Amino acid sequence: MLRTHYCGNIRESNMKSYVKVCGWVNTKRDMGGIIFLDLHDREGTLQIVCDMEILKDKFKIIESVKNQSVIQVSGKVRLRDDQTINPKIATGTVEVYAQDCKLLSEAAPMPFSLEEDVREDLRLKYRFLDIRRESMLSNLKFRHKIQKLAQDYLDSDGFINVETPMLTKSTPEGARDYLVPSRLHPGEFYALPQSPQIFKQLLMVGGIDKYYQVARCFRDEDLRADRQPEFTQVDMEMSFVEQEDVLKHLEKLFKYIFKHSMNIELDERFTRITWKTAMDRYGSDKPDLRFDLPIVDITDISKICKFSVFRNVVDSGGVVRAICVKGGDVFSRSQIDELTKTAVTFGAKGMAWISLRPDGEIYSILTKYFSKEDIEAIINRTEAKNGDFILFCADKLDIVRKVLGVLRLEIADIFGLRRKDDYKILFVTDFPQFEYSEEEGRFLAMHHPFTMPYPEDLDLLDTDKGAVRAQAYDVVLNGVELGSGSVRIYDAKVQEKMFQALGFSAEEIKERFGFMVDSFKYGTPPHAGFAFGLDRLVMLLTGSNSLREVIAFPKIKDGSCLMTSAPNVVDEEQLEVLKLDLFRAEISTKKKHKNHSDIDVDKVVALAMLSIKEEEKEKIKEDLLNIIEFANQLEKADISQIREKELEVVNVFRKDVVTNGNRRDEMLSNAKTKEDGLILVKKVVE
RNA sequence: GGCCCAGUGGUUCAGUUGGUUAGAACGCCGCCCUGUCACGGCGGAGGUCGAGGGUUCGAGUCCCUUCUGGGUCGCCA
């Protein structure tokens, strides 16, 4: 047995017992003939006393032991003298008097200090060391706790934990999928799941009745502080329930988690607001309700005012809305400029404002454009008092919502209204069923295509898609979307109608969702579900600013991993097996090829050539080989020269070449049948 | 793809309106010390100021390009 106790767990009750402890050497205080060590493990820190007389020849091990080396110490636990008690550590009243010791693993000098704040890229490169930090350790422990609480609750409520596949089928619409090439089916790809959506619905068809899973999900989109390409959702689905049943269930679930993790009592019934109210009153579908600061509509007042800027906006179908900031008269000129800058960044043409001085004086550029009555009306509508500040946005509805929604948050930050230890949870309900995509020129499902509209809105599917309300709901915590769910369509006919409304042809439905539509023919229970982001919840509850603080091995902004340097170039042989033919286009930009001598001519490739004509393919290969040759001729690596040369030749065909995989994906999804796919792949292989 | 911020020994930072040989703390190496706890004392090594170019008599400092990391918009059913 290497150890009998964790370092951090030794207490006075262990007095006089002979213990074996193992851990990392944190600090060494060498007095000459006696050395004090702080030995650390996940449970805490323990002082080890090493006496030259006792350890004899082993004493030199301790004398030369390096910081963060792993050692084993055996000895007696003894009480410290009163004067030598260390109140800073939990084991501060005791120490282990070493009888024997062993160096288990010597540590090289640490690349950074575990005590102070360090550049994040360094932390991520050496994540295995970073995890030894107190903050990371406690975040991971807390994450485990939250996950367990969720599972405990769901277990006790009769949910069955079922695993669904990671290798699954690419889903149209929504986020980009991560694709996994199939060796046994050259030219075909699995997709990693964006969520277990379809499978959990099929589990309902299968009679599981109540399902949950702590599910890994993948989305190939750009990252943010609160968005990682792979993340974890606590996913659940229930049969024979209506929306209200799910919401009640979620209230209980989150109450349970908050109670047992933070000792916070959430309200019995969470605040519920409809999507439209959220958008109009708070300018966001995930409003932060730790403060009010509502948006007020003054379109009707503006329509008849003298200020042509406002009037014109209203006449051309826009809206004018305002926020009254209580005590906002204290804003400095530069703060107002900052707010204006934000407004412009998010699409506003500018930001008008009125300041009501404490003495009642009205200070604004608007005073000369507005009549006294207009201003009175605005003040009344916004319920402004002396000392308040009213700001306006006049534009198209979606821009006004967005701009004022963002300004509302910025103002709250100025007044410090977004306290991290304040938690305000709510439901946003009645999301629109569809969202119009300017880019694609058609309606897309706002939640997903399996979401059930309100029965009374079903008729609008044919006449007014934009007005259809879905039985879809989000849980929002402090302005962050924690998770979402919906009542699902369980009638094959309604589902088919929905697919049609989304513009899928009969063949597309069959190809993409055939098995699902089919399954619904054999007796499907009404069902509904929900999923929340475990990472996000843990981030909020730990007060972290980024998901990376609560994920053991996260990806950085560009989706790569600084520790493993994934994704990376794979061997030709691996591509060969998969029947994939690639050539590498971004020779000089890839960090792996900073130095031209790293460029392996044999592996020059990249960008799937699926969409490229044969004759072009040869030309591109030739051009790239030229670039490599040029690079190799340079005396020293000079990226800018290589890049110039690259651009010179690459630009010619760049527009035809798929640099980011988009075109390739498009081609693949256009290849509707297996035969099409095979033809494409054959083209490439030849 | 756009915009914004940052980069100075291993780490965290300082570095004035451009001006001698770029500093400090911690860490590291060597020596001393038997009750320290962020031990202490003495001595030492370690920097092409992310990279390239430009302006200048002179650049860590100003300009351009680029790399790396972060934030954000687009995107994220």
PDB file of N, CA and C in Angstrom, chain A residues 2-63:
ATOM      1  N   LEU A   2       0.675   2.086  -0.976  1.00  0.00           N
ATOM      2  CA  LEU A   2       1.520   3.272  -1.083  1.00  0.00           C
ATOM      3  C   LEU A   2       1.152   4.340  -0.062  1.00  0.00           C
ATOM      4  N   ARG A   3      -0.151   4.399   0.284  1.00  0.00           N
ATOM      5  CA  ARG A   3      -0.507   5.408   1.271  1.00  0.00           C
ATOM      6  C   ARG A   3      -1.681   4.940   2.118  1.00  0.00           C
ATOM      7  N   THR A   4      -1.752   5.502   3.305  1.00  0.00           N
ATOM      8  CA  THR A   4      -2.867   5.173   4.196  1.00  0.00           C
ATOM      9  C   THR A   4      -3.865   6.317   4.284  1.00  0.00           C
ATOM     10  N   HIS A   5      -3.436   7.526   4.028  1.00  0.00           N
ATOM     11  CA  HIS A   5      -4.302   8.702   4.166  1.00  0.00           C
ATOM     12  C   HIS A   5      -3.999   9.716   3.071  1.00  0.00           C
ATOM     13  N   TYR A   6      -5.013  10.518   2.735  1.00  0.00           N
ATOM     14  CA  TYR A   6      -4.758  11.731   1.952  1.00  0.00           C
ATOM     15  C   TYR A   6      -4.052  12.728   2.864  1.00  0.00           C
ATOM     16  N   CYS A   7      -3.117  13.512   2.290  1.00  0.00           N
ATOM     17  CA  CYS A   7      -2.424  14.546   3.078  1.00  0.00           C
ATOM     18  C   CYS A   7      -3.436  15.468   3.754  1.00  0.00           C
ATOM     19  N   GLY A   8      -4.392  15.917   2.967  1.00  0.00           N
ATOM     20  CA  GLY A   8      -5.317  16.947   3.443  1.00  0.00           C
ATOM     21  C   GLY A   8      -6.310  16.451   4.474  1.00  0.00           C
ATOM     22  N   ASN A   9      -6.344  15.123   4.681  1.00  0.00           N
ATOM     23  CA  ASN A   9      -7.347  14.593   5.608  1.00  0.00           C
ATOM     24  C   ASN A   9      -6.806  14.279   6.998  1.00  0.00           C
ATOM     25  N   ILE A  10      -5.496  14.441   7.191  1.00  0.00           N
ATOM     26  CA  ILE A  10      -4.920  14.152   8.511  1.00  0.00           C
ATOM     27  C   ILE A  10      -5.422  15.188   9.525  1.00  0.00           C
ATOM     28  N   ARG A  11      -5.898  14.687  10.670  1.00  0.00           N
ATOM     29  CA  ARG A  11      -6.418  15.575  11.707  1.00  0.00           C
ATOM     30  C   ARG A  11      -5.874  15.153  13.068  1.00  0.00           C
ATOM     31  N   GLU A  12      -6.285  15.877  14.099  1.00  0.00           N
ATOM     32  CA  GLU A  12      -5.833  15.538  15.453  1.00  0.00           C
ATOM     33  C   GLU A  12      -6.256  14.129  15.836  1.00  0.00           C
ATOM     34  N   SER A  13      -7.369  13.657  15.267  1.00  0.00           N
ATOM     35  CA  SER A  13      -7.836  12.303  15.584  1.00  0.00           C
ATOM     36  C   SER A  13      -6.848  11.232  15.112  1.00  0.00           C
ATOM     37  N   ASN A  14      -5.965  11.603  14.200  1.00  0.00           N
ATOM     38  CA  ASN A  14      -4.963  10.644  13.732  1.00  0.00           C
ATOM     39  C   ASN A  14      -3.694  10.666  14.588  1.00  0.00           C
ATOM     40  N   MET A  15      -3.738  11.439  15.665  1.00  0.00           N
ATOM     41  CA  MET A  15      -2.571  11.616  16.515  1.00  0.00           C
ATOM     42  C   MET A  15      -1.926  10.303  16.887  1.00  0.00           C
ATOM     43  N   LYS A  16      -0.595  10.298  16.837  1.00  0.00           N
ATOM     44  CA  LYS A  16       0.236   9.165  17.226  1.00  0.00           C
ATOM     45  C   LYS A  16       0.123   7.966  16.290  1.00  0.00           C
ATOM     46  N   SER A  17      -0.801   8.006  15.315  1.00  0.00           N
ATOM     47  CA  SER A  17      -0.824   6.849  14.422  1.00  0.00           C
ATOM     48  C   SER A  17       0.284   7.022  13.378  1.00  0.00           C
ATOM     49  N   TYR A  18       0.702   5.884  12.905  1.00  0.00           N
ATOM     50  CA  TYR A  18       1.762   5.820  11.912  1.00  0.00           C
ATOM     51  C   TYR A  18       1.096   5.856  10.543  1.00  0.00           C
ATOM     52  N   VAL A  19       1.393   6.876   9.755  1.00  0.00           N
ATOM     53  CA  VAL A  19       0.696   7.019   8.469  1.00  0.00           C
ATOM     54  C   VAL A  19       1.691   7.019   7.313  1.00  0.00           C
ATOM     55  N   LYS A  20       1.147   6.668   6.155  1.00  0.00           N
ATOM     56  CA  LYS A  20       1.918   6.808   4.917  1.00  0.00           C
ATOM     57  C   LYS A  20       1.145   7.795   4.057  1.00  0.00           C
ATOM     58  N   VAL A  21       1.830   8.858   3.647  1.00  0.00           N
ATOM     59  CA  VAL A  21       1.153   9.831   2.770  1.00  0.00           C
ATOM     60  C   VAL A  21       1.987  10.034   1.505  1.00  0.00           C
ATOM     61  N   CYS A  22       1.300  10.345   0.429  1.00  0.00           N
ATOM     62  CA  CYS A  22       1.964  10.638  -0.840  1.00  0.00           C
ATOM     63  C   CYS A  22       1.446  11.969  -1.362  1.00  0.00           C
ATOM     64  N   GLY A  23       2.284  12.668  -2.103  1.00  0.00           N
ATOM     65  CA  GLY A  23       1.784  13.929  -2.660  1.00  0.00           C
ATOM     66  C   GLY A  23       2.872  14.692  -3.382  1.00  0.00           C
ATOM     67  N   TRP A  24       2.493  15.907  -3.760  1.00  0.00           N
ATOM     68  CA  TRP A  24       3.401  16.792  -4.483  1.00  0.00           C
ATOM     69  C   TRP A  24       4.046  17.757  -3.490  1.00  0.00           C
ATOM     70  N   VAL A  25       5.379  17.942  -3.609  1.00  0.00           N
ATOM     71  CA  VAL A  25       6.079  18.870  -2.720  1.00  0.00           C
ATOM     72  C   VAL A  25       5.742  20.294  -3.138  1.00  0.00           C
ATOM     73  N   ASN A  26       5.088  21.023  -2.258  1.00  0.00           N
ATOM     74  CA  ASN A  26       4.715  22.387  -2.615  1.00  0.00           C
ATOM     75  C   ASN A  26       5.781  23.412  -2.241  1.00  0.00           C
ATOM     76  N   THR A  27       6.168  23.434  -0.979  1.00  0.00           N
ATOM     77  CA  THR A  27       7.297  24.301  -0.632  1.00  0.00           C
ATOM     78  C   THR A  27       8.180  23.550   0.339  1.00  0.00           C
ATOM     79  N   LYS A  28       9.435  23.968   0.332  1.00  0.00           N
ATOM     80  CA  LYS A  28      10.426  23.314   1.176  1.00  0.00           C
ATOM     81  C   LYS A  28      11.088  24.410   2.000  1.00  0.00           C
ATOM     82  N   ARG A  29      11.061  24.265   3.302  1.00  0.00           N
ATOM     83  CA  ARG A  29      11.733  25.246   4.159  1.00  0.00           C
ATOM     84  C   ARG A  29      12.902  24.538   4.838  1.00  0.00           C
ATOM     85  N   ASP A  30      14.110  24.808   4.321  1.00  0.00           N
ATOM     86  CA  ASP A  30      15.310  24.080   4.735  1.00  0.00           C
ATOM     87  C   ASP A  30      16.042  24.866   5.815  1.00  0.00           C
ATOM     88  N   MET A  31      16.050  24.336   7.057  1.00  0.00           N
ATOM     89  CA  MET A  31      16.696  25.038   8.171  1.00  0.00           C
ATOM     90  C   MET A  31      18.119  24.531   8.396  1.00  0.00           C
ATOM     91  N   GLY A  32      18.569  23.599   7.559  1.00  0.00           N
ATOM     92  CA  GLY A  32      19.881  23.005   7.748  1.00  0.00           C
ATOM     93  C   GLY A  32      19.722  21.573   8.200  1.00  0.00           C
ATOM     94  N   GLY A  33      19.547  21.386   9.503  1.00  0.00           N
ATOM     95  CA  GLY A  33      19.401  20.026  10.028  1.00  0.00           C
ATOM     96  C   GLY A  33      17.964  19.557  10.062  1.00  0.00           C
ATOM     97  N   ILE A  34      17.038  20.497   9.830  1.00  0.00           N
ATOM     98  CA  ILE A  34      15.624  20.107   9.815  1.00  0.00           C
ATOM     99  C   ILE A  34      14.960  20.789   8.623  1.00  0.00           C
ATOM    100  N   ILE A  35      14.104  20.027   7.927  1.00  0.00           N
ATOM    101  CA  ILE A  35      13.445  20.570   6.733  1.00  0.00           C
ATOM    102  C   ILE A  35      11.941  20.381   6.874  1.00  0.00           C
ATOM    103  N   PHE A  36      11.198  21.466   6.602  1.00  0.00           N
ATOM    104  CA  PHE A  36       9.735  21.381   6.599  1.00  0.00           C
ATOM    105  C   PHE A  36       9.259  21.310   5.156  1.00  0.00           C
ATOM    106  N   LEU A  37       8.385  20.358   4.903  1.00  0.00           N
ATOM    107  CA  LEU A  37       7.816  20.231   3.559  1.00  0.00           C
ATOM    108  C   LEU A  37       6.317  20.457   3.644  1.00  0.00           C
ATOM    109  N   ASP A  38       5.770  21.164   2.661  1.00  0.00           N
ATOM    110  CA  ASP A  38       4.313  21.171   2.500  1.00  0.00           C
ATOM    111  C   ASP A  38       3.996  20.132   1.445  1.00  0.00           C
ATOM    112  N   LEU A  39       3.376  19.040   1.872  1.00  0.00           N
ATOM    113  CA  LEU A  39       3.028  17.977   0.929  1.00  0.00           C
ATOM    114  C   LEU A  39       1.549  18.136   0.581  1.00  0.00           C
ATOM    115  N   HIS A  40       1.266  18.120  -0.725  1.00  0.00           N
ATOM    116  CA  HIS A  40      -0.073  18.491  -1.177  1.00  0.00           C
ATOM    117  C   HIS A  40      -0.704  17.385  -2.007  1.00  0.00           C
ATOM    118  N   ASP A  41      -1.976  17.148  -1.795  1.00  0.00           N
ATOM    119  CA  ASP A  41      -2.760  16.324  -2.715  1.00  0.00           C
ATOM    120  C   ASP A  41      -4.130  16.969  -2.857  1.00  0.00           C
ATOM    121  N   ARG A  42      -5.055  16.279  -3.539  1.00  0.00           N
ATOM    122  CA  ARG A  42      -6.316  16.933  -3.892  1.00  0.00           C
ATOM    123  C   ARG A  42      -7.134  17.324  -2.661  1.00  0.00           C
ATOM    124  N   GLU A  43      -6.838  16.706  -1.515  1.00  0.00           N
ATOM    125  CA  GLU A  43      -7.627  17.013  -0.327  1.00  0.00           C
ATOM    126  C   GLU A  43      -7.040  18.164   0.484  1.00  0.00           C
ATOM    127  N   GLY A  44      -5.769  18.501   0.241  1.00  0.00           N
ATOM    128  CA  GLY A  44      -5.200  19.609   0.993  1.00  0.00           C
ATOM    129  C   GLY A  44      -3.703  19.486   1.180  1.00  0.00           C
ATOM    130  N   THR A  45      -3.186  20.286   2.131  1.00  0.00           N
ATOM    131  CA  THR A  45      -1.745  20.381   2.343  1.00  0.00           C
ATOM    132  C   THR A  45      -1.408  19.947   3.765  1.00  0.00           C
ATOM    133  N   LEU A  46      -0.281  19.247   3.899  1.00  0.00           N
ATOM    134  CA  LEU A  46       0.136  18.722   5.196  1.00  0.00           C
ATOM    135  C   LEU A  46       1.610  19.038   5.410  1.00  0.00           C
ATOM    136  N   GLN A  47       1.948  19.482   6.638  1.00  0.00           N
ATOM    137  CA  GLN A  47       3.369  19.736   6.909  1.00  0.00           C
ATOM    138  C   GLN A  47       4.074  18.452   7.325  1.00  0.00           C
ATOM    139  N   ILE A  48       5.205  18.198   6.652  1.00  0.00           N
ATOM    140  CA  ILE A  48       6.052  17.050   6.981  1.00  0.00           C
ATOM    141  C   ILE A  48       7.328  17.600   7.624  1.00  0.00           C
ATOM    142  N   VAL A  49       7.723  17.027   8.750  1.00  0.00           N
ATOM    143  CA  VAL A  49       8.958  17.451   9.396  1.00  0.00           C
ATOM    144  C   VAL A  49      10.021  16.388   9.148  1.00  0.00           C
ATOM    145  N   CYS A  50      11.142  16.816   8.553  1.00  0.00           N
ATOM    146  CA  CYS A  50      12.211  15.874   8.245  1.00  0.00           C
ATOM    147  C   CYS A  50      13.432  16.232   9.088  1.00  0.00           C
ATOM    148  N   ASP A  51      13.830  15.278   9.942  1.00  0.00           N
ATOM    149  CA  ASP A  51      14.945  15.507  10.860  1.00  0.00           C
ATOM    150  C   ASP A  51      16.152  14.720  10.364  1.00  0.00           C
ATOM    151  N   MET A  52      17.292  15.429  10.265  1.00  0.00           N
ATOM    152  CA  MET A  52      18.501  14.786   9.776  1.00  0.00           C
ATOM    153  C   MET A  52      18.859  13.551  10.601  1.00  0.00           C
ATOM    154  N   GLU A  53      18.715  13.665  11.914  1.00  0.00           N
ATOM    155  CA  GLU A  53      19.086  12.580  12.822  1.00  0.00           C
ATOM    156  C   GLU A  53      18.226  11.339  12.587  1.00  0.00           C
ATOM    157  N   ILE A  54      16.956  11.560  12.268  1.00  0.00           N
ATOM    158  CA  ILE A  54      16.035  10.436  12.105  1.00  0.00           C
ATOM    159  C   ILE A  54      16.175   9.814  10.717  1.00  0.00           C
ATOM    160  N   LEU A  55      16.155  10.637   9.691  1.00  0.00           N
ATOM    161  CA  LEU A  55      16.157  10.112   8.327  1.00  0.00           C
ATOM    162  C   LEU A  55      17.536   9.637   7.881  1.00  0.00           C
ATOM    163  N   LYS A  56      18.565  10.098   8.581  1.00  0.00           N
ATOM    164  CA  LYS A  56      19.950   9.697   8.273  1.00  0.00           C
ATOM    165  C   LYS A  56      20.270   9.861   6.781  1.00  0.00           C
ATOM    166  N   ASP A  57      20.634   8.748   6.093  1.00  0.00           N
ATOM    167  CA  ASP A  57      21.054   8.902   4.680  1.00  0.00           C
ATOM    168  C   ASP A  57      19.898   9.288   3.754  1.00  0.00           C
ATOM    169  N   LYS A  58      18.661   9.050   4.202  1.00  0.00           N
ATOM    170  CA  LYS A  58      17.507   9.462   3.378  1.00  0.00           C
ATOM    171  C   LYS A  58      17.304  10.982   3.389  1.00  0.00           C
ATOM    172  N   PHE A  59      17.972  11.634   4.351  1.00  0.00           N
ATOM    173  CA  PHE A  59      17.782  13.077   4.492  1.00  0.00           C
ATOM    174  C   PHE A  59      18.190  13.831   3.226  1.00  0.00           C
ATOM    175  N   LYS A  60      19.170  13.283   2.520  1.00  0.00           N
ATOM    176  CA  LYS A  60      19.638  13.996   1.319  1.00  0.00           C
ATOM    177  C   LYS A  60      18.585  13.967   0.197  1.00  0.00           C
ATOM    178  N   ILE A  61      17.706  12.965   0.247  1.00  0.00           N
ATOM    179  CA  ILE A  61      16.597  12.947  -0.729  1.00  0.00           C
ATOM    180  C   ILE A  61      15.767  14.199  -0.555  1.00  0.00           C
ATOM    181  N   ILE A  62      15.448  14.488   0.706  1.00  0.00           N
ATOM    182  CA  ILE A  62      14.619  15.659   0.997  1.00  0.00           C
ATOM    183  C   ILE A  62      15.376  16.950   0.704  1.00  0.00           C
ATOM    184  N   GLU A  63      16.677  16.949   1.070  1.00  0.00           N
ATOM    185  CA  GLU A  63      17.486  18.152   0.827  1.00  0.00           C
ATOM    186  C   GLU A  63      17.457  18.573  -0.634  1.00  0.00           C
TER     187      GLU A  63
END
